[in-house]
mmCIF file of C-alpha atoms and ligand atoms in Angstrom:
data_model
loop_
_atom_site.group_PDB
_atom_site.id
_atom_site.type_symbol
_atom_site.label_atom_id
_atom_site.label_comp_id
_atom_site.label_asym_id
_atom_site.label_seq_id
_atom_site.Cartn_x
_atom_site.Cartn_y
_atom_site.Cartn_z
ATOM 1 C CA UNK A 439 9.136 -5.109 -19.703
ATOM 2 C CA UNK A 440 11.093 -2.666 -18.599
ATOM 3 C CA UNK A 441 12.496 -1.601 -14.959
ATOM 4 C CA UNK A 442 12.047 1.522 -13.559
ATOM 5 C CA UNK A 443 13.960 1.332 -10.752
ATOM 6 C CA UNK A 444 14.760 5.061 -10.053
ATOM 7 C CA UNK A 445 13.490 8.435 -11.537
ATOM 8 C CA UNK A 446 15.652 11.564 -13.115
ATOM 9 C CA UNK A 447 13.353 14.070 -13.941
ATOM 10 C CA UNK A 448 15.093 17.636 -14.335
ATOM 11 C CA UNK A 449 12.437 19.539 -14.865
ATOM 12 C CA UNK A 450 10.785 18.961 -11.565
ATOM 13 C CA UNK A 451 12.114 19.603 -7.943
ATOM 14 C CA UNK A 452 12.533 16.281 -6.598
ATOM 15 C CA UNK A 453 9.724 16.067 -3.393
ATOM 16 C CA UNK A 454 10.596 12.804 -1.668
ATOM 17 C CA UNK A 455 11.903 9.912 -2.709
ATOM 18 C CA UNK A 456 10.169 7.231 -0.596
ATOM 19 C CA UNK A 457 10.853 3.767 -0.670
ATOM 20 C CA UNK A 458 8.944 2.695 -3.360
ATOM 21 C CA UNK A 459 7.125 6.058 -4.871
ATOM 22 C CA UNK A 460 9.410 9.125 -6.384
ATOM 23 C CA UNK A 461 7.421 12.528 -5.691
ATOM 24 C CA UNK A 462 8.435 15.973 -7.826
ATOM 25 C CA UNK A 463 6.308 19.281 -6.815
ATOM 26 C CA UNK A 464 4.538 20.117 -9.619
ATOM 27 C CA UNK A 465 3.192 23.792 -9.081
ATOM 28 C CA UNK A 466 1.086 23.307 -6.274
ATOM 29 C CA UNK A 467 0.443 19.612 -7.554
ATOM 30 C CA UNK A 468 3.002 16.136 -6.427
ATOM 31 C CA UNK A 469 3.493 13.987 -9.152
ATOM 32 C CA UNK A 470 4.088 10.387 -8.082
ATOM 33 C CA UNK A 471 5.819 8.229 -9.865
ATOM 34 C CA UNK A 472 5.697 4.637 -8.985
ATOM 35 C CA UNK A 473 9.056 3.116 -9.675
ATOM 36 C CA UNK A 474 9.806 -1.121 -9.709
ATOM 37 C CA UNK A 475 11.403 -0.498 -6.091
ATOM 38 C CA UNK A 476 10.426 -3.097 -3.517
ATOM 39 C CA UNK A 477 10.779 -2.898 0.262
ATOM 40 C CA UNK A 478 10.561 -4.809 2.925
ATOM 41 C CA UNK A 479 11.095 -5.473 6.596
ATOM 42 C CA UNK A 480 11.286 -0.980 5.936
ATOM 43 C CA UNK A 481 14.688 -1.598 3.838
ATOM 44 C CA UNK A 482 14.312 -1.200 0.046
ATOM 45 C CA UNK A 483 15.701 -3.982 -1.678
ATOM 46 C CA UNK A 484 18.754 -3.576 -4.559
ATOM 47 C CA UNK A 485 15.794 -6.235 -6.945
ATOM 48 C CA UNK A 486 13.395 -4.834 -8.914
ATOM 49 C CA UNK A 487 10.468 -6.206 -9.755
ATOM 50 C CA UNK A 488 9.342 -4.742 -13.594
ATOM 51 C CA UNK A 489 6.018 -3.873 -14.035
ATOM 52 C CA UNK A 490 5.228 -3.699 -10.818
ATOM 53 C CA UNK A 491 5.061 0.018 -10.594
ATOM 54 C CA UNK A 492 2.298 -0.178 -13.131
ATOM 55 C CA UNK A 493 0.336 -2.810 -11.986
ATOM 56 C CA UNK A 494 0.369 -0.890 -8.392
ATOM 57 C CA UNK A 495 -0.596 2.224 -9.645
ATOM 58 C CA UNK A 496 -3.495 0.970 -12.080
ATOM 59 C CA UNK A 497 -4.470 -1.791 -8.363
ATOM 60 C CA UNK A 498 -5.063 2.171 -7.147
ATOM 61 C CA UNK A 499 -6.715 4.136 -9.264
ATOM 62 C CA UNK A 500 -9.213 1.560 -9.402
ATOM 63 C CA UNK A 501 -9.321 2.032 -5.709
ATOM 64 C CA UNK A 502 -9.529 4.807 -6.003
ATOM 65 C CA UNK A 503 -13.199 5.362 -8.765
ATOM 66 C CA UNK A 504 -14.501 2.715 -6.346
ATOM 67 C CA UNK A 505 -14.333 4.494 -2.707
ATOM 68 C CA UNK A 506 -14.802 8.503 -3.921
ATOM 69 C CA UNK A 507 -18.429 8.159 -2.712
ATOM 70 C CA UNK A 508 -16.762 7.318 0.557
ATOM 71 C CA UNK A 509 -13.941 10.051 0.855
ATOM 72 C CA UNK A 510 -12.676 12.223 -1.638
ATOM 73 C CA UNK A 511 -8.923 11.720 -3.164
ATOM 74 C CA UNK A 512 -5.846 13.192 -3.858
ATOM 75 C CA UNK A 513 -6.105 12.238 -7.707
ATOM 76 C CA UNK A 514 -6.318 15.217 -10.043
ATOM 77 C CA UNK A 515 -5.243 13.453 -13.077
ATOM 78 C CA UNK A 516 -3.342 9.966 -14.224
ATOM 79 C CA UNK A 517 -2.836 11.017 -18.634
ATOM 80 C CA UNK A 518 0.372 12.327 -19.739
ATOM 81 C CA UNK A 519 -1.928 14.123 -22.024
ATOM 82 C CA UNK A 520 -3.135 16.223 -19.238
ATOM 83 C CA UNK A 521 0.666 16.415 -17.790
ATOM 84 C CA UNK A 522 2.584 20.210 -18.317
ATOM 85 C CA UNK A 523 4.199 20.083 -21.275
ATOM 86 C CA UNK A 524 7.749 19.419 -19.667
ATOM 87 C CA UNK A 525 6.812 15.966 -18.673
ATOM 88 C CA UNK A 526 5.053 14.798 -21.190
ATOM 89 C CA UNK A 527 8.464 13.101 -23.329
ATOM 90 C CA UNK A 528 8.771 10.943 -19.655
ATOM 91 C CA UNK A 529 6.411 7.831 -21.929
ATOM 92 C CA UNK A 530 6.983 5.688 -18.647
ATOM 93 C CA UNK A 531 5.157 7.628 -16.751
ATOM 94 C CA UNK A 532 2.285 6.380 -18.537
ATOM 95 C CA UNK A 533 0.458 4.320 -16.565
ATOM 96 C CA UNK A 534 2.942 4.228 -13.293
ATOM 97 C CA UNK A 535 2.165 7.810 -12.243
ATOM 98 C CA UNK A 536 -1.080 10.114 -10.760
ATOM 99 C CA UNK A 537 -0.402 13.931 -10.666
ATOM 100 C CA UNK A 538 -2.555 14.175 -7.198
ATOM 101 C CA UNK A 539 -2.995 17.218 -4.748
ATOM 102 C CA UNK A 540 -0.444 18.072 -2.272
ATOM 103 C CA UNK A 541 -1.472 17.663 0.799
ATOM 104 C CA UNK A 542 -0.013 17.913 4.570
ATOM 105 C CA UNK A 543 0.325 14.274 5.368
ATOM 106 C CA UNK A 544 -1.268 12.910 8.619
ATOM 107 C CA UNK A 545 2.046 10.939 10.295
ATOM 108 C CA UNK A 546 -0.176 7.428 11.235
ATOM 109 C CA UNK A 547 -0.948 4.736 9.125
ATOM 110 C CA UNK A 548 -4.470 3.572 9.062
ATOM 111 C CA UNK A 549 -4.033 -0.573 9.457
ATOM 112 C CA UNK A 550 -7.391 -2.165 9.460
ATOM 113 C CA UNK A 551 -7.381 -6.039 9.171
ATOM 114 C CA UNK A 552 -10.365 -8.252 8.527
ATOM 115 C CA UNK A 553 -8.437 -11.298 9.158
ATOM 116 C CA UNK A 554 -5.972 -13.138 11.772
ATOM 117 C CA UNK A 555 -2.375 -12.136 9.510
ATOM 118 C CA UNK A 556 0.945 -10.478 10.002
ATOM 119 C CA UNK A 557 2.060 -8.667 12.972
ATOM 120 C CA UNK A 558 -1.667 -9.426 14.483
ATOM 121 C CA UNK A 559 -1.604 -13.439 14.245
ATOM 122 C CA UNK A 560 1.947 -12.827 15.485
ATOM 123 C CA UNK A 561 1.096 -11.062 18.327
ATOM 124 C CA UNK A 562 -2.260 -13.798 18.842
ATOM 125 C CA UNK A 563 0.493 -16.485 19.451
ATOM 126 C CA UNK A 564 2.119 -14.435 22.119
ATOM 127 C CA UNK A 565 -1.286 -14.124 24.050
ATOM 128 C CA UNK A 566 -0.841 -10.109 23.631
ATOM 129 C CA UNK A 567 -4.754 -9.884 22.118
ATOM 130 C CA UNK A 568 -8.380 -9.997 23.289
ATOM 131 C CA UNK A 569 -9.372 -12.391 20.468
ATOM 132 C CA UNK A 570 -10.878 -15.823 21.530
ATOM 133 C CA UNK A 571 -8.578 -18.576 22.056
ATOM 134 C CA UNK A 572 -8.534 -21.880 19.176
ATOM 135 C CA UNK A 573 -8.111 -19.084 16.342
ATOM 136 C CA UNK A 574 -5.990 -20.368 13.094
ATOM 137 C CA UNK A 575 -4.063 -18.481 10.983
ATOM 138 C CA UNK A 576 -6.411 -16.185 8.036
ATOM 139 C CA UNK A 577 -9.543 -17.025 10.240
ATOM 140 C CA UNK A 578 -11.808 -14.142 9.883
ATOM 141 C CA UNK A 579 -12.368 -11.592 12.942
ATOM 142 C CA UNK A 580 -15.054 -11.588 15.102
ATOM 143 C CA UNK A 581 -15.161 -7.885 14.465
ATOM 144 C CA UNK A 582 -13.011 -5.731 12.298
ATOM 145 C CA UNK A 583 -9.947 -4.123 14.040
ATOM 146 C CA UNK A 584 -8.300 -0.590 14.188
ATOM 147 C CA UNK A 585 -4.882 -0.769 14.516
ATOM 148 C CA UNK A 586 -3.151 2.256 13.455
ATOM 149 C CA UNK A 587 1.029 3.027 13.814
ATOM 150 C CA UNK A 588 2.881 5.543 13.473
ATOM 151 C CA UNK A 589 4.492 6.523 10.255
ATOM 152 C CA UNK A 590 8.078 6.821 10.945
ATOM 153 C CA UNK A 591 10.241 8.674 8.778
ATOM 154 C CA UNK A 592 13.392 5.585 8.989
ATOM 155 C CA UNK A 593 13.051 2.935 10.377
ATOM 156 C CA UNK A 594 10.072 1.306 12.157
ATOM 157 C CA UNK A 595 6.231 2.139 13.136
ATOM 158 C CA UNK A 596 5.569 2.053 15.926
ATOM 159 C CA UNK A 597 1.600 1.196 17.349
ATOM 160 C CA UNK A 598 -0.576 3.668 18.750
ATOM 161 C CA UNK A 599 -3.330 3.115 20.835
ATOM 162 C CA UNK A 600 -6.889 4.040 19.497
ATOM 163 C CA UNK A 601 -6.493 6.172 23.071
ATOM 164 C CA UNK A 602 -3.325 7.866 22.154
ATOM 165 C CA UNK A 603 -4.675 8.458 18.298
ATOM 166 C CA UNK A 604 -7.258 10.504 19.789
ATOM 167 C CA UNK A 605 -4.871 12.415 21.846
ATOM 168 C CA UNK A 606 -2.665 13.791 18.905
ATOM 169 C CA UNK A 607 -5.379 14.345 16.438
ATOM 170 C CA UNK A 608 -8.466 15.288 17.761
ATOM 171 C CA UNK A 609 -11.236 12.720 19.038
ATOM 172 C CA UNK A 610 -13.540 13.889 15.977
ATOM 173 C CA UNK A 611 -10.608 13.569 13.091
ATOM 174 C CA UNK A 612 -9.102 10.539 15.261
ATOM 175 C CA UNK A 613 -12.920 9.021 15.306
ATOM 176 C CA UNK A 614 -13.790 10.331 11.784
ATOM 177 C CA UNK A 615 -10.458 8.434 9.954
ATOM 178 C CA UNK A 616 -11.600 5.427 12.222
ATOM 179 C CA UNK A 617 -15.525 5.433 10.343
ATOM 180 C CA UNK A 618 -13.551 5.842 6.881
ATOM 181 C CA UNK A 619 -11.062 3.511 7.354
ATOM 182 C CA UNK A 620 -13.862 0.725 8.293
ATOM 183 C CA UNK A 621 -15.580 2.234 5.585
ATOM 184 C CA UNK A 622 -13.036 1.869 3.090
ATOM 185 C CA UNK A 623 -11.692 -1.796 4.031
ATOM 186 C CA UNK A 624 -15.932 -2.846 3.609
ATOM 187 C CA UNK A 625 -15.746 -1.179 0.297
ATOM 188 C CA UNK A 626 -13.011 -2.934 -0.858
ATOM 189 C CA UNK A 627 -13.304 -6.894 0.481
ATOM 190 C CA UNK A 628 -17.093 -6.361 -1.076
ATOM 191 C CA UNK A 629 -15.698 -6.066 -4.230
ATOM 192 C CA UNK A 630 -12.604 -8.051 -4.274
ATOM 193 C CA UNK A 631 -14.934 -11.041 -2.613
ATOM 194 C CA UNK A 632 -17.259 -10.883 -5.473
ATOM 195 C CA UNK A 633 -13.809 -11.584 -7.920
ATOM 196 C CA UNK A 634 -12.710 -14.634 -5.748
ATOM 197 C CA UNK A 635 -10.330 -11.977 -3.475
ATOM 198 C CA UNK A 636 -9.664 -11.970 0.620
ATOM 199 C CA UNK A 637 -8.249 -8.436 1.523
ATOM 200 C CA UNK A 638 -6.510 -10.428 4.972
ATOM 201 C CA UNK A 639 -5.526 -6.387 6.239
ATOM 202 C CA UNK A 640 -4.550 -3.256 4.665
ATOM 203 C CA UNK A 641 -3.578 0.369 5.709
ATOM 204 C CA UNK A 642 -4.567 3.677 4.400
ATOM 205 C CA UNK A 643 -2.749 7.126 4.342
ATOM 206 C CA UNK A 644 -4.749 10.495 4.605
ATOM 207 C CA UNK A 645 -3.670 14.052 4.303
ATOM 208 C CA UNK A 646 -5.323 17.484 4.805
ATOM 209 C CA UNK A 647 -5.667 20.321 2.206
ATOM 210 C CA UNK A 648 -7.146 23.643 5.051
ATOM 211 C CA UNK A 649 -9.117 21.570 6.463
ATOM 212 C CA UNK A 650 -10.727 18.828 4.629
ATOM 213 C CA UNK A 651 -9.504 15.259 4.874
ATOM 214 C CA UNK A 652 -8.941 13.082 1.880
ATOM 215 C CA UNK A 653 -7.249 9.346 0.998
ATOM 216 C CA UNK A 654 -3.911 9.842 -0.394
ATOM 217 C CA UNK A 655 -0.987 7.563 -1.075
ATOM 218 C CA UNK A 656 -2.133 4.281 -2.451
ATOM 219 C CA UNK A 657 -4.908 2.189 -1.652
ATOM 220 C CA UNK A 658 -5.616 -1.654 -1.365
ATOM 221 C CA UNK A 659 -2.750 -2.776 -3.225
ATOM 222 C CA UNK A 660 -0.965 -5.983 -3.050
ATOM 223 C CA UNK A 661 2.134 -3.315 -1.825
ATOM 224 C CA UNK A 662 -0.339 -2.329 1.412
ATOM 225 C CA UNK A 663 -2.425 -5.041 1.840
ATOM 226 C CA UNK A 664 -2.180 -8.787 2.091
ATOM 227 C CA UNK A 665 -4.441 -10.483 -0.413
ATOM 228 C CA UNK A 666 -5.551 -13.840 -0.329
ATOM 229 C CA UNK A 667 -7.148 -16.418 -3.806
ATOM 230 C CA UNK A 668 -7.690 -20.107 -3.329
ATOM 231 C CA UNK A 669 -7.632 -21.578 -6.547
ATOM 232 C CA UNK A 670 -8.413 -25.327 -6.939
ATOM 233 C CA UNK A 671 -8.305 -25.896 -3.292
ATOM 234 C CA UNK A 672 -4.612 -24.618 -2.797
ATOM 235 C CA UNK A 673 -4.292 -21.049 -1.365
ATOM 236 C CA UNK A 674 -2.321 -18.984 -2.905
ATOM 237 C CA UNK A 675 -0.757 -15.356 -0.726
ATOM 238 C CA UNK A 676 -0.852 -12.567 -3.822
ATOM 239 C CA UNK A 677 1.173 -9.617 -1.730
ATOM 240 C CA UNK A 678 4.464 -8.824 -0.774
ATOM 241 C CA UNK A 679 4.661 -11.741 1.679
ATOM 242 C CA UNK A 680 6.369 -13.933 -0.853
ATOM 243 C CA UNK A 681 9.093 -11.288 -0.612
ATOM 244 C CA UNK A 682 9.204 -11.527 3.234
ATOM 245 C CA UNK A 683 9.150 -15.027 3.485
ATOM 246 C CA UNK A 684 11.528 -15.319 0.952
ATOM 247 C CA UNK A 685 14.015 -12.429 3.231
ATOM 248 C CA UNK A 686 13.457 -14.504 6.316
ATOM 249 C CA UNK A 687 14.357 -18.161 4.959
ATOM 250 C CA UNK A 688 17.780 -16.758 3.350
ATOM 251 C CA UNK A 689 18.543 -15.105 6.926
ATOM 252 C CA UNK A 690 17.953 -18.644 8.894
ATOM 253 C CA UNK A 691 20.595 -19.887 6.131
ATOM 254 C CA UNK A 692 22.255 -17.022 5.763
ATOM 255 C CA UNK A 693 22.600 -15.104 9.251
ATOM 256 C CA UNK A 694 21.847 -12.306 7.536
ATOM 257 C CA UNK A 695 18.724 -10.816 5.539
ATOM 258 C CA UNK A 696 20.059 -10.727 2.146
ATOM 259 C CA UNK A 697 19.316 -6.943 0.291
ATOM 260 C CA UNK A 698 18.583 -8.946 -3.035
ATOM 261 C CA UNK A 699 16.115 -11.967 -4.026
ATOM 262 C CA UNK A 700 16.662 -14.282 -6.995
ATOM 263 C CA UNK A 701 14.661 -14.169 -10.432
ATOM 264 C CA UNK A 702 12.591 -17.104 -9.535
ATOM 265 C CA UNK A 703 10.678 -14.570 -6.585
ATOM 266 C CA UNK A 704 10.980 -11.890 -9.074
ATOM 267 C CA UNK A 705 8.554 -13.730 -11.201
ATOM 268 C CA UNK A 706 6.918 -15.185 -8.291
ATOM 269 C CA UNK A 707 5.403 -11.381 -7.172
ATOM 270 C CA UNK A 708 5.396 -10.194 -10.826
ATOM 271 C CA UNK A 709 3.254 -12.977 -10.999
ATOM 272 C CA UNK A 710 1.307 -12.645 -8.519
ATOM 273 C CA UNK A 711 0.999 -8.691 -8.441
ATOM 274 C CA UNK A 712 -0.477 -9.074 -11.921
ATOM 275 C CA UNK A 713 -2.866 -11.962 -11.534
ATOM 276 C CA UNK A 714 -4.499 -9.901 -8.396
ATOM 277 C CA UNK A 715 -4.713 -7.178 -11.024
ATOM 278 C CA UNK A 716 -6.291 -8.972 -13.826
ATOM 279 C CA UNK A 717 -8.899 -10.532 -11.186
ATOM 280 C CA UNK A 718 -10.071 -6.653 -9.852
ATOM 281 C CA UNK A 719 -9.720 -5.084 -13.086
ATOM 282 C CA UNK A 720 -11.345 -7.387 -15.291
HETATM 283 N N1 ADP B 1230 -1.000 13.515 -1.676
HETATM 284 C C1 ADP B 1230 -0.420 13.431 -0.918
HETATM 285 N N2 ADP B 1230 0.637 14.122 -0.568
HETATM 286 C C2 ADP B 1230 1.916 14.570 -0.107
HETATM 287 N N3 ADP B 1230 2.084 13.118 0.116
HETATM 288 C C3 ADP B 1230 1.887 12.453 -0.295
HETATM 289 C C4 ADP B 1230 0.766 12.538 -0.609
HETATM 290 N N4 ADP B 1230 0.138 10.985 -1.314
HETATM 291 C C5 ADP B 1230 1.448 9.865 -0.692
HETATM 292 N N5 ADP B 1230 2.079 10.924 -0.374
HETATM 293 C C6 ADP B 1230 3.435 10.700 0.301
HETATM 294 O O1 ADP B 1230 3.968 10.043 -0.535
HETATM 295 C C7 ADP B 1230 5.268 9.051 0.401
HETATM 296 C C8 ADP B 1230 4.662 7.733 -1.121
HETATM 297 O O2 ADP B 1230 5.897 6.826 -1.508
HETATM 298 P P1 ADP B 1230 7.019 5.738 -0.927
HETATM 299 O O3 ADP B 1230 7.528 5.141 -1.783
HETATM 300 O O4 ADP B 1230 5.056 5.022 -0.755
HETATM 301 O O5 ADP B 1230 6.939 6.358 0.727
HETATM 302 P P2 ADP B 1230 7.064 5.548 2.112
HETATM 303 O O6 ADP B 1230 8.470 4.281 1.880
HETATM 304 O O7 ADP B 1230 6.909 6.903 2.958
HETATM 305 O O8 ADP B 1230 6.091 4.265 2.338
HETATM 306 C C9 ADP B 1230 4.418 8.595 1.106
HETATM 307 O O9 ADP B 1230 5.841 9.318 2.471
HETATM 308 C C10 ADP B 1230 3.122 9.607 1.405
HETATM 309 O O10 ADP B 1230 2.784 9.584 2.499
HETATM 310 MG MG1 MG B 1231 4.564 4.101 1.141
#
């Protein structure tokens, strides 16, 4: 599989180079190209994960399709055939890009948690949550949790209380986004569980077009969610946790966090993402 680390589409203006995706302005639309970059702890690594952008795009498209009755999303088309003529020569765009409606991004990340994992587990161990005692990592939460954060242009996203979210967005919009986030997570969980997958938590992004709210960005991918599968009694972590664990481990040994990971980890991530895609789409 070839590796697309950075794109250079001269015909259109680069709108934004995100950590993972390159965005171009195409008329009043945006072309989102998922590259094979990978990021962790707010940094992009030098390591390329061949084919990752294609896998993520396919997974997102699957979820956009399976949630469009809950909320309208930003997809216009994802078929190179329907792209403007100037884009057709970039064959790699097939499968790893989508042409979307340009939205005003609502500057928060809408995180929904169904299980005790990640930063919530860390806070739980520190006694900073209201959850019952005696819970173990990956236990199902008594009820879904909504833990939005800011969406920092640079650096670290900070938690935002629901009260502050209401202050920032207005009560109605905040309540709507919370409700939709829960619906989206529940839909994801229902579909995934039939395929033997547990989605521990995930984050959504929303945008506005006029005064309409739509679902944007990526949906329920292993970049934006924690995925787990139990196979022959073994628990497989099939998401970016593989990368985070490797980076933390190296940091312990070398005293600083590396900006790349070995080939074995690349293959492990590739296999994990592919496995999720195959389980979901088949
Ligand atoms: N429909 C849209 N309109 C405008 N911006 C969008 C849309 N969909 C996604 N985005 C933005 O595009 C970027 C996607 O690239 P990504 O690599 O995920 O960036 P980041 O480093 O900010 O996470 C995000 O900043 C996201 O908010
Ligand atoms: Mg992102």
